[in-house]
XYZ file of C-alpha atoms in Angstrom:
599
model
C 8.690 12.585 12.579
C 10.992 12.545 9.469
C 11.467 8.665 9.961
C 7.743 7.803 10.585
C 6.919 9.797 7.135
C 8.781 8.220 5.516
C 8.191 4.419 6.461
C 4.189 4.950 6.565
C 5.040 6.811 3.176
C 6.310 3.781 1.539
C 3.496 1.359 2.580
C 1.148 3.383 1.542
C 3.281 3.484 -2.182
C 3.234 -0.021 -1.861
C -1.372 0.597 -2.462
C -0.592 3.164 -4.502
C 1.756 0.676 -6.870
C -0.969 -2.077 -6.363
C -3.781 0.121 -7.785
C -1.074 1.379 -10.581
C -0.643 -1.873 -11.549
C -3.863 -3.168 -12.243
C -4.714 -0.356 -13.830
C -1.908 -1.009 -16.205
C -2.529 -4.878 -17.054
C -4.789 -5.200 -20.327
C -8.420 -3.698 -20.025
C -10.397 -6.405 -21.442
C -8.942 -8.797 -20.070
C -9.119 -7.743 -16.743
C -12.763 -6.100 -17.086
C -13.868 -9.226 -18.531
C -11.471 -11.921 -16.554
C -11.849 -10.801 -13.026
C -15.580 -11.706 -13.399
C -14.214 -15.334 -13.502
C -12.257 -17.538 -11.483
C -9.704 -18.354 -14.193
C -9.814 -14.693 -14.992
C -9.039 -13.629 -12.296
C -6.353 -16.686 -10.887
C -4.653 -15.244 -14.811
C -4.434 -11.040 -13.076
C -2.965 -12.883 -10.009
C -0.029 -14.706 -12.022
C 0.591 -11.480 -14.319
C 0.889 -9.215 -11.758
C 3.984 -10.495 -9.907
C 5.410 -10.158 -14.249
C 4.367 -6.868 -14.617
C 5.746 -5.441 -11.048
C 9.025 -6.768 -11.714
C 8.050 -9.088 -8.766
C 8.035 -6.763 -6.897
C 4.018 -7.299 -6.165
C 1.691 -10.815 -5.664
C -2.111 -10.649 -4.701
C -3.602 -14.597 -4.156
C -6.902 -14.624 -3.417
C -8.807 -12.335 -5.913
C -12.208 -12.753 -5.404
C -15.551 -10.329 -6.495
C -15.089 -7.939 -9.210
C -12.306 -6.264 -9.531
C -13.377 -3.342 -11.158
C -16.288 -3.048 -8.703
C -16.248 -4.623 -5.173
C -13.175 -6.558 -5.425
C -11.477 -8.858 -2.391
C -7.860 -9.967 -2.858
C -6.969 -12.297 0.476
C -2.897 -11.550 0.738
C -1.164 -9.120 -0.667
C 3.054 -9.107 -0.617
C 5.163 -6.219 -1.639
C 9.085 -6.863 -1.840
C 12.320 -5.984 -2.886
C 15.590 -6.985 -3.368
C 15.625 -8.392 0.156
C 12.403 -10.356 -0.139
C 8.886 -9.583 1.817
C 8.696 -5.978 4.054
C 4.803 -5.594 3.282
C 1.804 -7.513 3.615
C -1.892 -7.134 3.314
C -4.699 -9.875 4.528
C -7.600 -9.454 2.659
C -7.948 -6.434 1.374
C -11.412 -5.303 0.250
C -11.814 -2.155 -2.206
C -15.191 -0.930 -3.022
C -14.108 2.384 -6.092
C -15.992 3.611 -8.788
C -12.996 2.852 -11.940
C -15.367 4.230 -14.869
C -14.402 7.686 -12.532
C -11.233 7.879 -13.360
C -12.560 8.621 -17.273
C -13.628 12.093 -15.520
C -10.224 12.790 -13.520
C -11.060 11.374 -9.954
C -9.822 8.276 -8.200
C -13.168 7.566 -6.292
C -13.495 4.982 -3.434
C -16.043 4.806 -1.424
C -14.764 2.180 1.136
C -10.908 0.564 1.342
C -10.420 -1.616 4.330
C -7.904 -4.308 5.212
C -7.934 -6.653 8.163
C -4.286 -6.953 8.647
C -1.476 -5.226 7.837
C 2.265 -6.065 9.113
C 5.503 -4.567 8.094
C 8.524 -6.522 9.266
C 11.063 -4.068 8.248
C 11.917 -0.741 6.199
C 12.357 -1.315 2.653
C 14.858 -0.764 0.812
C 14.719 0.811 -2.170
C 17.665 2.093 -4.295
C 17.910 5.902 -3.979
C 16.755 8.235 -6.286
C 18.203 12.084 -5.940
C 15.705 13.625 -8.730
C 14.359 16.960 -7.683
C 11.283 16.692 -9.925
C 8.015 18.332 -8.341
C 5.564 16.328 -6.626
C 2.224 16.741 -8.182
C -1.102 14.447 -8.258
C -2.704 13.690 -11.633
C -6.072 13.164 -11.154
C -8.536 14.266 -8.207
C -8.489 11.648 -5.012
C -11.743 10.552 -3.039
C -11.551 8.277 -0.668
C -14.760 7.810 1.323
C -13.564 5.787 3.859
C -10.052 4.265 4.955
C -10.649 1.433 7.490
C -7.075 -0.692 9.028
C -8.427 -3.396 11.697
C -4.868 -4.019 13.035
C -1.174 -3.048 11.584
C 1.610 -4.498 13.271
C 4.641 -3.036 13.013
C 8.046 -5.909 13.836
C 11.094 -4.458 16.093
C 12.855 -3.079 12.317
C 10.682 -0.711 11.347
C 10.345 1.197 14.824
C 14.264 0.931 16.018
C 13.310 -1.566 18.892
C 15.827 -3.703 19.402
C 14.018 -6.827 20.166
C 9.987 -7.408 20.334
C 7.342 -5.610 17.927
C 5.570 -2.702 18.679
C 1.060 -3.419 19.968
C -1.130 -3.097 17.755
C -2.392 -0.125 15.094
C -6.290 0.323 13.804
C -6.511 3.016 11.387
C -9.062 4.768 10.323
C -9.619 7.700 7.932
C -10.394 9.691 4.489
C -8.872 12.017 2.033
C -10.627 14.390 -0.521
C -7.587 16.048 -2.594
C -8.265 17.883 -5.586
C -4.688 18.326 -6.146
C -1.007 18.530 -4.023
C -1.534 21.986 -2.555
C -6.079 21.050 -1.968
C -7.759 18.706 -0.474
C -8.925 16.830 2.655
C -7.549 14.801 5.060
C -8.705 13.052 8.937
C -6.526 10.285 10.220
C -6.950 9.016 13.587
C -4.294 5.711 14.502
C -5.337 4.236 17.887
C -3.238 1.344 20.098
C -5.654 -2.068 20.251
C -5.087 -2.114 23.685
C -6.693 1.703 24.536
C -3.041 2.909 25.324
C -2.258 5.822 22.966
C -3.781 8.016 20.029
C -2.518 9.890 17.059
C -5.412 11.455 15.042
C -4.512 14.336 12.165
C -7.542 16.772 10.380
C -5.980 19.121 8.107
C -7.112 21.578 5.153
C -5.960 23.211 2.752
C -7.225 25.686 0.480
C -6.462 28.361 -1.350
C -8.026 30.816 1.282
C -6.250 29.388 4.085
C -5.436 26.537 6.444
C -6.527 24.174 9.234
C -4.512 21.546 11.024
C -4.693 20.429 13.680
C -2.469 16.890 15.385
C -2.985 15.399 18.305
C -0.626 12.852 19.733
C -0.676 10.841 23.197
C 1.439 7.709 24.369
C 2.363 6.299 26.880
C 6.124 5.759 28.022
C 7.380 2.832 25.376
C 5.511 4.162 22.417
C 5.749 4.529 18.491
C 7.199 7.837 18.090
C 9.664 7.348 21.607
C 10.288 4.537 19.735
C 11.268 5.833 16.171
C 12.759 8.376 17.434
C 15.604 5.638 18.979
C 14.412 7.256 22.418
C 12.316 4.626 23.893
C 13.088 5.697 27.650
C 11.809 9.378 27.286
C 9.004 8.493 29.108
C 4.992 9.010 27.893
C 4.435 11.924 25.161
C 1.824 13.963 24.367
C 1.881 16.974 21.215
C -0.446 19.156 19.938
C -0.129 21.424 16.698
C -2.460 23.734 15.422
C -1.816 25.585 12.003
C -5.022 28.114 11.419
C -5.742 30.608 9.179
C -5.260 32.582 5.535
C -2.105 31.017 4.215
C -0.127 34.749 4.780
C -0.752 34.697 8.222
C -1.461 30.800 9.751
C -1.770 31.206 13.762
C 0.824 28.219 14.508
C 1.262 26.869 17.770
C 3.320 23.838 18.905
C 3.560 21.671 22.071
C 5.644 18.616 23.185
C 6.116 17.156 26.762
C 8.299 14.075 26.686
C 8.479 12.552 30.198
C 10.066 15.515 31.870
C 10.708 17.352 27.941
C 9.605 20.271 27.486
C 8.937 22.499 24.543
C 7.003 24.746 22.296
C 6.863 26.822 18.810
C 4.332 29.306 18.727
C 3.592 32.562 15.915
C 2.880 33.491 12.846
C 3.695 32.102 9.633
C 3.317 33.911 6.085
C 3.595 30.433 3.367
C 2.459 32.961 0.287
C 5.468 35.433 1.455
C 8.132 32.860 2.984
C 8.102 34.957 5.851
C 7.379 34.383 9.970
C 7.687 35.684 13.200
C 8.457 32.677 15.923
C 9.582 32.002 19.168
C 10.958 28.582 20.012
C 11.492 27.049 23.497
C 12.359 24.070 25.279
C 13.787 23.409 28.747
C 15.009 19.174 29.839
C 15.819 19.025 32.913
C 18.472 15.646 34.335
C 17.162 13.015 31.867
C 17.915 9.493 30.268
C 15.859 8.887 27.373
C 17.829 5.931 26.386
C 20.541 3.479 28.079
C 23.609 5.037 26.517
C 22.440 9.011 26.063
C 21.401 11.375 29.316
C 21.691 14.696 30.201
C 22.001 16.683 33.223
C 20.264 19.708 31.853
C 19.120 20.886 28.533
C 17.905 25.043 27.115
C 17.139 26.274 23.862
C 15.586 29.551 23.827
C 14.864 31.711 20.408
C 12.982 33.692 18.208
C 12.841 34.307 13.925
C 11.266 37.514 12.451
C 11.012 37.854 8.665
C 11.583 37.078 5.704
C 12.994 32.986 5.628
C 16.217 33.905 3.701
C 17.451 37.122 5.095
C 15.666 36.743 8.954
C 16.476 38.333 12.115
C 17.139 35.861 14.035
C 18.645 34.681 17.821
C 18.784 31.365 19.688
C 21.059 29.948 22.081
C 21.642 26.256 23.634
C 23.247 25.340 26.560
C 23.860 21.277 27.654
C 25.114 20.373 30.420
C 27.045 16.839 31.845
C 25.904 14.940 28.168
C 26.608 11.512 27.959
C 26.604 8.734 25.223
C 28.033 5.132 25.668
C 31.531 5.915 26.797
C 31.475 9.660 25.611
C 30.555 12.547 26.641
C 30.354 16.570 26.871
C 30.722 18.634 30.421
C 28.556 21.779 29.181
C 28.119 22.074 24.862
C 26.827 26.279 24.285
C 26.095 27.200 20.851
C 24.992 30.994 20.119
C 23.245 31.634 16.680
C 22.660 34.991 15.176
C 20.955 35.974 11.653
C 21.155 39.389 10.026
C 20.493 40.345 6.153
C 20.451 37.012 5.189
C 23.224 35.718 6.587
C 23.201 33.222 10.159
C 25.781 32.558 11.873
C 27.263 30.279 14.561
C 29.832 29.817 17.826
C 30.213 27.356 19.863
C 32.401 25.573 22.434
C 32.075 21.499 23.602
C 33.461 21.932 26.821
C 35.889 19.129 28.613
C 35.684 16.560 25.760
C 35.690 12.461 26.745
C 35.936 10.004 24.479
C 36.283 5.662 24.916
C 39.564 4.680 24.926
C 41.954 4.000 26.801
C 42.820 7.732 27.003
C 39.651 8.676 27.287
C 40.599 12.351 28.374
C 42.886 13.574 25.515
C 40.556 16.034 24.549
C 40.363 17.838 27.545
C 42.782 20.002 28.195
C 40.878 22.592 26.435
C 37.238 23.177 24.325
C 36.485 22.469 20.824
C 35.522 25.480 19.144
C 32.816 25.348 16.337
C 31.910 28.385 14.097
C 29.808 28.812 11.098
C 28.362 31.282 8.887
C 25.526 30.394 6.396
C 24.471 32.557 3.535
C 20.757 32.067 3.403
C 20.176 34.638 0.714
C 22.058 33.593 -2.319
C 21.023 30.746 -4.707
C 23.592 27.744 -3.878
C 23.608 28.928 -0.038
C 27.528 29.293 0.495
C 28.090 28.608 4.592
C 31.816 28.533 6.233
C 33.036 26.156 9.620
C 35.862 25.332 11.673
C 36.630 23.496 14.385
C 39.488 24.354 16.310
C 41.165 22.222 18.860
C 45.120 22.359 20.443
C 45.422 19.160 19.000
C 43.968 19.180 14.859
C 41.552 21.605 13.521
C 38.798 21.212 10.390
C 37.643 24.016 8.507
C 35.989 23.959 4.938
C 33.574 25.896 3.239
C 30.266 23.892 1.515
C 26.931 24.963 -1.355
C 23.832 23.145 0.680
C 21.733 24.037 -3.017
C 22.054 24.363 -6.305
C 25.478 23.578 -7.679
C 26.021 21.379 -3.688
C 29.764 21.147 -2.825
C 31.859 21.068 -0.228
C 35.807 21.494 0.446
C 37.135 20.337 3.986
C 40.175 20.797 5.538
C 42.172 18.512 7.834
C 45.765 19.262 9.802
C 46.704 17.562 12.983
C 50.567 18.794 13.673
C 50.931 15.633 15.964
C 48.731 12.779 15.496
C 50.304 10.251 18.976
C 47.957 11.892 20.518
C 44.838 11.031 18.989
C 46.163 7.765 18.177
C 47.051 7.089 21.507
C 43.144 7.476 22.295
C 42.621 5.049 19.769
C 44.880 2.570 21.691
C 47.807 2.830 18.441
C 50.855 3.771 19.041
C 52.512 5.934 16.517
C 53.496 9.428 15.399
C 53.577 12.066 12.328
C 51.268 14.873 11.037
C 47.783 14.437 8.559
C 47.783 17.826 5.759
C 44.526 16.446 4.095
C 41.816 17.914 1.755
C 38.467 16.197 0.759
C 36.276 17.687 -2.012
C 32.712 16.212 -2.914
C 31.142 17.812 -6.345
C 27.612 17.013 -6.976
C 27.067 16.347 -10.162
C 22.982 14.853 -11.496
C 22.908 11.632 -9.453
C 26.823 11.616 -8.583
C 29.227 12.782 -6.605
C 32.494 13.320 -7.337
C 34.944 12.791 -4.463
C 38.348 13.372 -4.514
C 41.258 13.360 -1.539
C 45.003 14.672 -1.836
C 47.002 15.741 0.934
C 50.487 14.306 2.666
C 50.999 12.262 5.768
C 54.085 11.540 7.338
C 55.221 9.341 9.476
C 58.041 9.225 12.300
C 57.348 6.179 14.359
C 57.109 3.889 15.477
C 60.437 2.243 14.195
C 59.558 -0.708 11.501
C 58.777 -1.237 8.346
C 55.437 1.578 7.799
C 57.382 4.502 9.245
C 60.320 3.150 6.868
C 57.958 3.280 4.013
C 55.646 5.839 4.486
C 58.589 8.285 5.654
C 57.404 11.713 6.771
C 56.600 12.559 3.412
C 53.657 10.474 1.971
C 51.742 11.515 -0.952
C 47.938 10.893 -1.154
C 45.752 11.397 -4.130
C 41.839 9.710 -4.631
C 39.409 10.749 -6.687
C 36.175 8.897 -7.010
C 32.803 8.636 -8.016
C 29.848 7.729 -6.597
C 26.061 6.128 -8.297
C 24.297 5.409 -5.672
C 25.480 2.346 -3.913
C 28.695 2.296 -7.239
C 31.820 3.538 -5.721
C 33.787 4.186 -9.932
C 37.189 4.712 -7.926
C 39.868 6.239 -11.342
C 42.399 6.385 -8.830
C 43.830 5.959 -5.590
C 47.823 6.522 -5.519
C 49.916 6.576 -2.282
C 53.815 7.373 -2.952
C 57.052 8.353 -1.222
C 60.719 7.898 -1.929
C 60.348 3.961 -1.003
C 56.792 2.857 -1.337
C 54.164 3.386 -3.968
C 50.992 2.066 -3.933
C 47.729 2.458 -6.669
C 44.384 0.928 -7.692
C 41.177 1.871 -10.154
C 38.347 0.215 -10.949
C 34.786 -0.048 -9.588
C 32.879 -1.134 -6.625
C 29.225 -2.374 -7.499
C 27.005 -4.015 -4.551
C 27.975 -7.730 -5.478
C 31.025 -6.772 -7.613
C 34.227 -5.774 -8.354
C 36.638 -4.946 -10.900
C 39.445 -3.085 -9.393
C 43.941 -3.064 -10.576
C 46.215 -2.952 -8.414
C 50.216 -2.097 -8.294
C 52.230 -2.207 -5.269
C 56.479 -1.596 -5.604
C 59.080 -1.349 -2.611
C 62.253 0.840 -4.214
C 64.115 -1.235 -1.523
C 63.789 -4.099 0.410
C 66.392 -2.755 2.752
C 63.384 -0.535 4.495
C 61.019 -4.010 5.433
C 64.154 -6.154 6.502
C 67.787 -5.236 6.268
C 68.205 -9.206 5.952
C 66.944 -8.457 2.119
C 67.527 -6.209 -0.197
C 67.146 -5.197 -3.939
C 62.979 -3.597 -5.516
C 60.241 -5.863 -5.620
C 56.857 -4.754 -7.399
C 53.402 -6.389 -7.906
C 50.222 -5.871 -10.368
C 46.487 -7.279 -10.213
C 43.390 -7.682 -10.481
C 40.190 -8.432 -8.600
C 37.260 -9.118 -10.593
C 33.129 -10.442 -10.222
C 30.440 -11.383 -8.000
C 30.975 -11.024 -3.922
C 30.995 -14.808 -3.879
C 32.767 -15.301 -6.880
C 36.084 -13.438 -7.162
C 38.619 -14.150 -9.428
C 42.441 -12.589 -8.630
C 44.783 -12.274 -10.788
C 48.622 -11.133 -9.322
C 52.250 -10.520 -11.546
C 55.190 -9.720 -8.974
C 58.613 -9.357 -9.846
C 61.911 -8.246 -8.162
C 65.832 -8.231 -7.814
C 66.471 -9.910 -4.618
C 69.672 -10.261 -2.969
C 71.473 -10.531 1.072
C 74.229 -8.672 2.001
C 77.076 -10.384 0.056
C 74.687 -12.561 -1.728
C 74.804 -11.225 -5.179
C 71.190 -10.169 -6.247
C 68.634 -12.493 -8.624
C 65.231 -12.346 -10.269
C 62.551 -14.032 -9.219
C 58.767 -13.373 -10.717
C 55.643 -15.370 -9.304
C 52.312 -15.422 -11.114
C 49.048 -16.098 -8.587
C 45.963 -17.141 -10.747
C 42.953 -18.162 -8.270
C 38.950 -18.112 -9.299
C 35.977 -19.007 -7.364
C 37.156 -17.122 -3.760
C 35.505 -17.684 -1.158
C 34.222 -20.229 -1.273
C 35.520 -22.584 -3.453
C 38.930 -21.371 -5.004
C 41.031 -23.276 -7.899
C 43.625 -22.223 -9.851
C 47.608 -21.959 -9.454
C 50.208 -20.124 -8.400
C 54.019 -20.467 -9.069
C 57.355 -18.406 -9.057
C 60.847 -19.182 -11.248
C 64.293 -17.566 -10.812
C 66.906 -16.903 -8.005
C 66.356 -16.050 -4.606
C 69.555 -15.563 -2.182
C 71.599 -17.081 -4.323
C 69.577 -20.662 -5.169
C 67.666 -21.239 -7.928
C 63.499 -21.000 -7.171
C 60.727 -23.793 -8.942
C 57.589 -24.141 -8.034
C 53.935 -24.724 -8.574
C 50.871 -25.131 -6.816
C 47.396 -25.372 -8.161
C 44.095 -26.102 -5.931
C 41.297 -28.175 -7.788
C 37.691 -28.882 -6.924
C 36.361 -31.987 -6.620
C 33.030 -33.298 -7.352
C 31.254 -35.505 -4.865
C 31.065 -35.951 -1.365
C 32.988 -33.075 1.141
C 33.275 -31.322 -2.184
C 32.275 -27.757 -0.840
C 35.875 -26.924 0.933
C 38.768 -26.322 -1.631
C 40.682 -29.480 -2.517
C 45.006 -29.038 -3.765
C 46.563 -31.315 -6.344
């Protein structure tokens, strides 16, 4: 349901953005200009520039400040259009804004099409959501809503079309009335919401009824779960809200019943779910799932108890014969203990973990400001444990220990032996997340350059900062007695700015036929379709019976990967013989110039 709410909010956000843009246009020009065809044409040209290219409108008619008609609205993100609205009608009273109210008599559209889910820059803002004005929408109607396959998570094919009707009267974010009715045009599904909230109490009724392969099943990526029906009611004063939720999905049955105290942040609820053997997706099935639990008391200090048993879980080529979990809550502390028995993995050795269960334990302190917790996963082949704070100053620290990696590597089809001991820490700092990784890796086999270079004690030291989709790498250092490498810089969407270095103390570790030290430094920078790479290499290379000679080499390449230009050169003495080498690459204009040329 969270995914449903997210994309629905994004669709509505496109409409809100359009209204905000119209209100942000110069008032005199809009009020006067929207009554004439030249003025409406000017507004159509102005909207994209005001919205930064996110919104385009065409076919504007009527009077914008009374009864506007818009032939098409197109909303885009950085990847192009994702939402179109055809034949929008907006009958509203803009002068009511001076009284602090958005008054819409009717908003309607013949068709709304969502071709994919939008991609907007991530925001870590925790600011409080508020409603600056009252909102009164007397009637909302969309004749046809078309959701493409990427929106609902289907591999192919779109959902049957929907029709939407509703109204809203909101005095604030915590007071008002909303009614919404969504029906499939083929008559095979309906979704209704009738909710009102005030200081006196709350009343909400949600009803959902859809056939197999419907909207909710697709959004949940469970297309074969069967027909879904759900009813949820909340009714009563805010300190005693009677709560009742029932759900059927195929043969699955679930229920939540009891009372919630919204003012005192407490509840008394019973929870149950039961599912026999089911296969809600081609790659997901189980033989049975049962859940029973209850919660009583304040949210931060509940008396709670829950048990979960799942038999015969299968996900693709992986499987778990039995999952058990027991949750207990007392005096603000939640504890969980459980086990995953007879785990099977995809790959050449699926039974590597079957000999013993994977034991899981965790704690969470609900009555502490930062919600601290601990967790541990224990198996004879490995262990993972750590601590975390999920509120306030969020941070987490994880310790991974694999005393012998050979069995796990073999499960992935890799023949290697050794050990791994790593510590990872993540700290949230505003909109940034700082990540450090430190530890040791030992490689004992197979014989060859990797084991010889890394040896039994290679250190790893990483410090990076994540900001949205940008990674700022302060350091990435790998080192053993024979080999060292490092990197720093920035990786951002569509651009690189990295510096790197590599050094080998003695090339004998790679090939016994040569010896001597070797080192290289370089940079990689530029957008993804026009990368520039530079490298400087030096070495004192010899061989048994041959005096080492110094060589140097330079690499300068630009326009990678599509239009490379640059040069590569080397000089010095290699295995007792003089070395002089130079090659330049240039692009030639004219037919066939789309590929690299060399002169």
